[in-house]
Short mmCIF file of C-alpha atoms in Angstrom, two decimals:
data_model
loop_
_atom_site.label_atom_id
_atom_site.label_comp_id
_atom_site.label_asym_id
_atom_site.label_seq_id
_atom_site.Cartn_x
_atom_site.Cartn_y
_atom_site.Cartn_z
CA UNK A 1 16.04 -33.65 21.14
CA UNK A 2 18.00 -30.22 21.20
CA UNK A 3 20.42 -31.36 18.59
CA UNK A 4 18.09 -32.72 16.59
CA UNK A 5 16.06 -29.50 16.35
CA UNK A 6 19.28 -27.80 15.42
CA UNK A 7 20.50 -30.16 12.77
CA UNK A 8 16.99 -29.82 11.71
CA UNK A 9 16.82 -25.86 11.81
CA UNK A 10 21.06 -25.92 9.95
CA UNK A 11 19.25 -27.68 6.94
CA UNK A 12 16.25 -26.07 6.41
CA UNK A 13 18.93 -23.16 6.44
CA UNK A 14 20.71 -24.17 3.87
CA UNK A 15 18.13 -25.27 1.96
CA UNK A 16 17.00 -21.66 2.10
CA UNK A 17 20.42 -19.99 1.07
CA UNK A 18 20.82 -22.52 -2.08
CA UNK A 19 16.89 -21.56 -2.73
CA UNK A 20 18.12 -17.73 -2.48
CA UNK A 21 20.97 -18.49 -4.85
CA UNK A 22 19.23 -19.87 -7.31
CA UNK A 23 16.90 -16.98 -7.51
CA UNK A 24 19.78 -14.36 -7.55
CA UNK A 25 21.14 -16.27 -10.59
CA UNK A 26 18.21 -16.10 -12.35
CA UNK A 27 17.33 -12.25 -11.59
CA UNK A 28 20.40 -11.54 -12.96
CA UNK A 29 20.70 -13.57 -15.89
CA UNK A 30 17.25 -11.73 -17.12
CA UNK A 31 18.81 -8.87 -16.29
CA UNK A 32 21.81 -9.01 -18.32
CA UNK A 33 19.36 -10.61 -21.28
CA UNK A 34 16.90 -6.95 -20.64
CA UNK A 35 20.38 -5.10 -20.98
CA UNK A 36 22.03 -6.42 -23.43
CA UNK A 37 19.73 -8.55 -25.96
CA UNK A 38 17.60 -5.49 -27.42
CA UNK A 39 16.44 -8.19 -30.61
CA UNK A 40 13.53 -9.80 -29.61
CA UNK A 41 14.84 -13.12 -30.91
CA UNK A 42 18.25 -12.76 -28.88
CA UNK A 43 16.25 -12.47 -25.89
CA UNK A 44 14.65 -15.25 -26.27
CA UNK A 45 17.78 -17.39 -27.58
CA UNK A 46 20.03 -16.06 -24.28
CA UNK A 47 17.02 -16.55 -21.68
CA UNK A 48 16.15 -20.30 -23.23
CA UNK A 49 20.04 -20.66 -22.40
CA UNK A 50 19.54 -19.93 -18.91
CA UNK A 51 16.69 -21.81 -18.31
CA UNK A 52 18.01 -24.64 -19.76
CA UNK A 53 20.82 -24.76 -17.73
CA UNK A 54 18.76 -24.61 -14.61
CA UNK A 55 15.88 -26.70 -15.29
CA UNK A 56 14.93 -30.53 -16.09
CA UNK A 57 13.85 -31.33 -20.53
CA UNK A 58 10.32 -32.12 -18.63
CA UNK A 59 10.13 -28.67 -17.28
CA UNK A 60 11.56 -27.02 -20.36
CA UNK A 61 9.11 -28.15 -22.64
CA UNK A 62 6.21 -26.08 -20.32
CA UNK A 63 8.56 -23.38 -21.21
CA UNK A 64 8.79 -23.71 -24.74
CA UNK A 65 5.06 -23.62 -25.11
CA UNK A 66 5.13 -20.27 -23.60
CA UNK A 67 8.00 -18.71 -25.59
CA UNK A 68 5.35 -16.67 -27.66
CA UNK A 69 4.20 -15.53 -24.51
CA UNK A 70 7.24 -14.61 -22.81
CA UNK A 71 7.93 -12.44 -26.27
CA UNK A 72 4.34 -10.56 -25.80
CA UNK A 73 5.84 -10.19 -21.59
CA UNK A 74 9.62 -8.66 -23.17
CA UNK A 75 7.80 -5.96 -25.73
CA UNK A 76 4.82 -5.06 -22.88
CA UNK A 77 7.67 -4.80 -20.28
CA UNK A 78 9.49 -1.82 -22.55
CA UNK A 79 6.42 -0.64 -23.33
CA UNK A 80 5.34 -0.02 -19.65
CA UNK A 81 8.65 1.32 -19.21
CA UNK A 82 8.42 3.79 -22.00
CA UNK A 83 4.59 4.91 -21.06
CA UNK A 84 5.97 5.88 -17.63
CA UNK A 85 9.11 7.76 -19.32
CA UNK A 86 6.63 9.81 -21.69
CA UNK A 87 6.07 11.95 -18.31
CA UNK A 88 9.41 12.99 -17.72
CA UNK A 89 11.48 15.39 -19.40
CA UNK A 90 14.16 15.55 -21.99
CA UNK A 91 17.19 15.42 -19.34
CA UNK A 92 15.20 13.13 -16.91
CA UNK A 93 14.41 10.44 -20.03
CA UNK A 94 18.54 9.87 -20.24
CA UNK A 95 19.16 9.85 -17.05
CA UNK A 96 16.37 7.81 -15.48
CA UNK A 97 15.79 5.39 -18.27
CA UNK A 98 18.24 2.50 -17.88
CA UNK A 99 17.78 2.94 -14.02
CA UNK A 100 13.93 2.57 -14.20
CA UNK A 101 14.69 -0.81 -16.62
CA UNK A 102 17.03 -2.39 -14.04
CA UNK A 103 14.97 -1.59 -11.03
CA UNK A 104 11.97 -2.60 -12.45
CA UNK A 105 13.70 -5.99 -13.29
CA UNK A 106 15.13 -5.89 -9.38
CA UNK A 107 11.26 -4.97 -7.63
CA UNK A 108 10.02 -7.88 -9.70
CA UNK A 109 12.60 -10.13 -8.45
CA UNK A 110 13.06 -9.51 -5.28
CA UNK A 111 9.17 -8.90 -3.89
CA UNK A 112 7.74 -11.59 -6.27
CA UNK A 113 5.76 -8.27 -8.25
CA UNK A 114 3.65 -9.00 -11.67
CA UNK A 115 4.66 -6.72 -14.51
CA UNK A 116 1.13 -5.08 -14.15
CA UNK A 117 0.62 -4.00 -11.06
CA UNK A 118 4.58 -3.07 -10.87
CA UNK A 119 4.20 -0.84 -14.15
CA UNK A 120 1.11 0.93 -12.96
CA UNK A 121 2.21 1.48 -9.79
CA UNK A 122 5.60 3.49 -11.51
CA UNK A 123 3.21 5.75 -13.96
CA UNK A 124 0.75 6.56 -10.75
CA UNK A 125 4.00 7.37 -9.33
CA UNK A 126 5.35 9.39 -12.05
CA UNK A 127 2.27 10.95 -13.24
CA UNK A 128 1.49 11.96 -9.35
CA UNK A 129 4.59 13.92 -9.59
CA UNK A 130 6.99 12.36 -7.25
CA UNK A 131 10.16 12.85 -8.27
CA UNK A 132 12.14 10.77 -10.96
CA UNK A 133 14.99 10.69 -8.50
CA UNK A 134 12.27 9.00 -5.60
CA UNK A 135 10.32 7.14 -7.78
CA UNK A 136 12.17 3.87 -7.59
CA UNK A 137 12.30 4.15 -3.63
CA UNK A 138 9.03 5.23 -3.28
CA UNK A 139 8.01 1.48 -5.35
CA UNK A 140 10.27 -0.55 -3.16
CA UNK A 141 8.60 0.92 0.14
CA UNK A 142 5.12 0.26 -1.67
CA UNK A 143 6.52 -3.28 -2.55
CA UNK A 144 7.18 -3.78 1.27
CA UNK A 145 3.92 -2.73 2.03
CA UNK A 146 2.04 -4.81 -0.46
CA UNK A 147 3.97 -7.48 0.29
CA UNK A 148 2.94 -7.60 4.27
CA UNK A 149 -0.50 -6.64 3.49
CA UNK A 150 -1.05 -9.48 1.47
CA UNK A 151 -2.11 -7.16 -1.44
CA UNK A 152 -0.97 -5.58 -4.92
CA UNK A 153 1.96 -3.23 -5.03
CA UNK A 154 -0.92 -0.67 -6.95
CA UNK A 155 -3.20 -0.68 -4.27
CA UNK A 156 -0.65 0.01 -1.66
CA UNK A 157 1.23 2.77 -4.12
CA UNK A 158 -2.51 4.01 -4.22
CA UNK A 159 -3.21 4.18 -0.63
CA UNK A 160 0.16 5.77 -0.39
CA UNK A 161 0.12 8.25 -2.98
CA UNK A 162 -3.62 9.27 -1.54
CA UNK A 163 -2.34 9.48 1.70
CA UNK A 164 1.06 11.59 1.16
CA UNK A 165 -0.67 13.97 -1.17
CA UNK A 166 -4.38 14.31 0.97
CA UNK A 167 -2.13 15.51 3.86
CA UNK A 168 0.26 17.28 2.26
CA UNK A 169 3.43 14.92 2.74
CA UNK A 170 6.31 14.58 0.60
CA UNK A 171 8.21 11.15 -1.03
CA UNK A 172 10.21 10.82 1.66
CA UNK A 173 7.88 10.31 4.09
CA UNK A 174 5.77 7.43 2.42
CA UNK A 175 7.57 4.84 4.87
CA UNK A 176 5.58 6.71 7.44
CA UNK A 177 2.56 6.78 5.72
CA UNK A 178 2.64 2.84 5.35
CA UNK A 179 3.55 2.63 8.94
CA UNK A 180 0.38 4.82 10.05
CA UNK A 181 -1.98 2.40 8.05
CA UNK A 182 -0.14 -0.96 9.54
CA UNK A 183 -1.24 0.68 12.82
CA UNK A 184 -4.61 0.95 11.92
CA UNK A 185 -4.54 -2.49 10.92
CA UNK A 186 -2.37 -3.51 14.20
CA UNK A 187 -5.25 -1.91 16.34
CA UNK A 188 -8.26 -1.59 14.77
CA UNK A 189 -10.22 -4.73 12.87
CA UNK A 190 -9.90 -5.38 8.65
CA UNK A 191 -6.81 -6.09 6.54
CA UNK A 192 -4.09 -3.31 4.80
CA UNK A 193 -6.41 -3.68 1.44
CA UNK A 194 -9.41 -2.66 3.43
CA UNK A 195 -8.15 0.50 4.33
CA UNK A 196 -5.85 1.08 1.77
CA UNK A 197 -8.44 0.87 -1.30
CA UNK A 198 -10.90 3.57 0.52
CA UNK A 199 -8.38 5.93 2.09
CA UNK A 200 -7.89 7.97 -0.36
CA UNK A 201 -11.84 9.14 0.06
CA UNK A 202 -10.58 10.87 3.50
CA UNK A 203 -7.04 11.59 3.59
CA UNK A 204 -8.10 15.02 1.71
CA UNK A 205 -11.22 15.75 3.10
CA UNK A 206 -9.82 15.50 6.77
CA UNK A 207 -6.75 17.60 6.17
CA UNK A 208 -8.52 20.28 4.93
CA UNK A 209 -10.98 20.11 7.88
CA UNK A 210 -7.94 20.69 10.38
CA UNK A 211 -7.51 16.71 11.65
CA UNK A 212 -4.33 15.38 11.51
CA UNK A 213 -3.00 11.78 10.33
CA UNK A 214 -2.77 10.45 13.90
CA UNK A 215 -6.77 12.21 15.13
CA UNK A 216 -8.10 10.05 12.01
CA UNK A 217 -5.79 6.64 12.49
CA UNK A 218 -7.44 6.34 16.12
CA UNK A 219 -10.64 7.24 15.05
CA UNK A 220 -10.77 4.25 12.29
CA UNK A 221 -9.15 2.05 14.53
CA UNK A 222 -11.71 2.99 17.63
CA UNK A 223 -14.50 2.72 14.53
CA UNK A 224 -13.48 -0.69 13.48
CA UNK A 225 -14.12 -2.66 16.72
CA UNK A 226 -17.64 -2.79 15.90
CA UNK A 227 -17.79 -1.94 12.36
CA UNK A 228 -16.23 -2.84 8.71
CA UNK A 229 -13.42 -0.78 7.60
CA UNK A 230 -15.18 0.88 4.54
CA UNK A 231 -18.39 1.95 6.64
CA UNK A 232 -16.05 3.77 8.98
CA UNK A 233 -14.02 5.57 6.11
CA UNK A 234 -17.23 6.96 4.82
CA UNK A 235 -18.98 7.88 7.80
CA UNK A 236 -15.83 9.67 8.87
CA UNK A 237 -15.91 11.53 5.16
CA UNK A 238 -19.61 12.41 5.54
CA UNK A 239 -19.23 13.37 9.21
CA UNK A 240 -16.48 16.28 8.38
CA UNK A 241 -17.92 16.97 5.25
CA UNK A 242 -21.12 17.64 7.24
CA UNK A 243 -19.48 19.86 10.08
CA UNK A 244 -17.43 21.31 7.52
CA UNK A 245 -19.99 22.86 5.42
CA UNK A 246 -23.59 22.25 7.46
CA UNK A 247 -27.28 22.77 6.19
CA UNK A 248 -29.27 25.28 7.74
CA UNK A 249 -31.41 22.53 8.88
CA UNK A 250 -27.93 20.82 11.35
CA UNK A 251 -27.15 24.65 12.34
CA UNK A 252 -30.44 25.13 13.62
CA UNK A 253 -30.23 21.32 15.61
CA UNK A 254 -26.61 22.54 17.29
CA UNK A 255 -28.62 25.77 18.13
CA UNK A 256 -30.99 23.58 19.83
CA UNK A 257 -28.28 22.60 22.26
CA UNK A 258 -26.58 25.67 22.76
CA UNK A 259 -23.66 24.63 19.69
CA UNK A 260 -22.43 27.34 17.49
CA UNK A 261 -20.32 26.35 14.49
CA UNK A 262 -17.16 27.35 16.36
CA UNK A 263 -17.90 24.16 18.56
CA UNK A 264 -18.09 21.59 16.05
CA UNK A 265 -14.88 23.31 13.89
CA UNK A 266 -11.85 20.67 14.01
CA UNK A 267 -9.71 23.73 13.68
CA UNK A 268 -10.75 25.53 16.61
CA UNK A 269 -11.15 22.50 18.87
CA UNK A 270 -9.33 18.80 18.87
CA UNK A 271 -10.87 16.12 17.71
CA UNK A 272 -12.31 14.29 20.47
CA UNK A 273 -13.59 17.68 21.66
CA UNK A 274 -15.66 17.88 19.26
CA UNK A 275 -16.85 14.05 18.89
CA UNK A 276 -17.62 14.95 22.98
CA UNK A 277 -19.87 17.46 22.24
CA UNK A 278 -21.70 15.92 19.77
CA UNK A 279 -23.06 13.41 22.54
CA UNK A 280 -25.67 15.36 24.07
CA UNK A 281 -28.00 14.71 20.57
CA UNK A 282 -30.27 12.40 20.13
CA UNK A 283 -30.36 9.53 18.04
CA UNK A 284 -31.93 10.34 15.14
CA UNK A 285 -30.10 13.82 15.35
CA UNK A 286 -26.76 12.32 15.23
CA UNK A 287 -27.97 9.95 12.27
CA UNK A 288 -28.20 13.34 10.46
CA UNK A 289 -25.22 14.32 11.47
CA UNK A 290 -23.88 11.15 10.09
CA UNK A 291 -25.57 11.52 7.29
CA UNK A 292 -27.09 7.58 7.30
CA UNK A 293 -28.18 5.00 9.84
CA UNK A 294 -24.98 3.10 9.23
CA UNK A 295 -23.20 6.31 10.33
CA UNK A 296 -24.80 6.68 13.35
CA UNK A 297 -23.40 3.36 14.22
CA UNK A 298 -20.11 4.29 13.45
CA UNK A 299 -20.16 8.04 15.37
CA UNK A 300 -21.86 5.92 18.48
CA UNK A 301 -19.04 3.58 18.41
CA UNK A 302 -16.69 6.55 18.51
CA UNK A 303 -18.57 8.74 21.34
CA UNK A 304 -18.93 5.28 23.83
CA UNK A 305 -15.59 4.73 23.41
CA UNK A 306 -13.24 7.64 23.93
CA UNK A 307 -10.96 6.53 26.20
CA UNK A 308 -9.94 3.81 23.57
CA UNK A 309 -9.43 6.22 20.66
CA UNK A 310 -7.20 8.37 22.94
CA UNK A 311 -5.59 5.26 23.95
CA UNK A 312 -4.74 4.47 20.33
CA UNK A 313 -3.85 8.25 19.56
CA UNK A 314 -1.21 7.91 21.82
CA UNK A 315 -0.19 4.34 20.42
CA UNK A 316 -0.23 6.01 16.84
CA UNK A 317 2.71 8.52 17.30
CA UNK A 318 4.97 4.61 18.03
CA UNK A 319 3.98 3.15 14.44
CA UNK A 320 7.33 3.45 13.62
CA UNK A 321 8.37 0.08 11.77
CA UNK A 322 4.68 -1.08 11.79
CA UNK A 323 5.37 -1.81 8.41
CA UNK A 324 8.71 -3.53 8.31
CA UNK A 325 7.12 -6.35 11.42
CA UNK A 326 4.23 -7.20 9.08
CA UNK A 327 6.77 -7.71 5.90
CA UNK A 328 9.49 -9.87 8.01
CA UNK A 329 6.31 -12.01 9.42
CA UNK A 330 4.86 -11.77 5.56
CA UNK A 331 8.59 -13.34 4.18
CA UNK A 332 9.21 -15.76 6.30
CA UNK A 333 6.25 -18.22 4.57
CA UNK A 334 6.38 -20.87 2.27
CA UNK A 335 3.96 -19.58 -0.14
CA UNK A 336 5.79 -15.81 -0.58
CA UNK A 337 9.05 -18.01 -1.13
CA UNK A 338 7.72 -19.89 -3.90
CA UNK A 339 6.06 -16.58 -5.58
CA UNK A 340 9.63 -14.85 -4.86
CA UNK A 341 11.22 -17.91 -6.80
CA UNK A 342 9.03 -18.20 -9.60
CA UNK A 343 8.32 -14.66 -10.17
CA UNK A 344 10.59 -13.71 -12.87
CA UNK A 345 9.99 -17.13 -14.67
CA UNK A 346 5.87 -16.43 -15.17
CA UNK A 347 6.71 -12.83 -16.33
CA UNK A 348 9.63 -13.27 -18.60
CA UNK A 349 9.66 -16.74 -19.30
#
């Protein structure tokens, strides 16, 4: 039984490899045709060749009904590429152009990415002023993440440009970023896209109220047993923005329970401090504090369940490689093999 399960295990191995090959060839036979075939009608003439060469007449003939379209892919793909270089400099423009081509070609490849999402995701990444020099890295981390949250490489770069820049982080800390949000995932309830598509309405607000990254990771992820993902995002926006700058009517209802503004400040007291305090209100007080009945939901969730979100603060500052354990899982299926495989073919081809 053993050795059957081996020999079994050796060929789907091999299989794998000679899948991988394959794949490699490809990438970098459309590379060379990017490089070196600038004449639209080259291009196509050198990447029929390859195809050919790889593929049965029956097949072929699907691909020579799309040969107009795989023109219209070829002149959008430099255009993307050009759009993005438009917001670089002079010096940067020669130096960054041909790398930008031949990466772009790579991402696509390797993490199975469509030409749209990819080539938004590099001008958001330009335009948000990460550096020419990062960009390319900063994509391939954003790739990763996409890839295990079983999303689009523009809503992660999103999420992670949203992130880095609402608390103040630079490039080179965007695998960390990615890790803090697989955490959230990992312990609270929703997918990646959940939080990743609404994060950006926090990251800002809660820096500037004093709460740091790993305060507002265990607070969605306490949130989120109870609640959807996008309720607890805005209730935690509305909830700072209310302490942050309060009505007279909510400084007159902490009066009522001895609370000066000093109490409620996320600067002068930790996070779960404050949240403490705030359970000595009443129900409808705290709905106005949460600005909705939703919200109230959400902040009672919190309040009964401290000892979890301190639990999860502390399981926040090990998130390290969050990320990379949901992309290995992510790779290891059928389906993102056969997107990996045919992903240059539907964008080029």
């Amino acid at each position: 039984m053993l050795k059957k399960m081996k020999e079994k295990q050796e060929k789907i191995t091999k299989e794998t490899q000679k899948e991988e090959k394959v794949r490699r060839n490809i990438r970098e036979e459309l590379k060379l045709a990017v490089k070196k075939y600038t004449d639209i009608t080259h291009f196509v003439s050198r990447a029929t060749f390859v195809m050919t060469a790889r593929m049965s007449y029956t097949m072929f003939e699907g691909v020579q009904r799309g040969i107009s379209d795989s023109v219209a892919s070829y002149m959008k793909f430099n255009d993307e590429i050009n759009k993005s270089m438009t917001m670089l400099d002079q010096i940067e423009q020669e130096t960054f152009n041909n790398i930008f081509e031949e990466r772009t070609v790579d991402l696509m490849g390797e993490y199975a990415l469509k030409l749209e999402s990819l080539s938004k995701s590099l001008y958001d990444t330009v335009s948000a002023q990460i550096e020419a020099g990062q960009a390319m890295n900063f994509l391939e981390e954003s790739a990763k993440a996409a890839i295990a949250g079983i999303t689009t490489i523009d809503i992660a770069a999103d999420a992670g440009i949203s992130t880095m820049k609402g608390f103040g982080l630079e490039a080179q800390n965007i695998g960390d970023v990615y890790d803090w949000l697989f955490k959230i995932v990992e312990l609270g309830r929703g997918t990646f896209e959940d939080y990743a598509k609404n994060i950006g309405r926090i990251a800002n607000v809660s820096n500037k109220a004093g709460i740091e990254l790993n305060d507002l990771g265990a607070a969605l992820a306490t949130m989120t047993q109870s609640i959807k993902p996008d309720v607890a995002q805005t209730t935690m926006k509305q909830l700072i923005l209310n302490l942050s700058e309060p009505t007279e009517k909510l400084v007159n209802l902490l009066k009522k329970y001895d609370l000066t503004l000093q109490d409620v400040n996320f600067r002068q007291s930790s996070f779960a401090e404050v949240i403490s305090k705030l359970t000595v209100l009443q129900e409808e007080e705290l709905v106005q504090v949460a600005g909705s009945r939703r919200g109230y939901e959400a902040l009672a969730t919190l309040m009964g369940n401290l000892n979890k979100y301190h639990e999860y603060r502390i399981q926040m500052l090990t998130r390290s490689g969050a990320t990379e354990r949901a992309y290995n899982t992510r790779i290891e299926t059928t389906a993102h093999s056969w997107r990996q495989f045919t992903s240059n073919l539907e964008e080029f081809l």
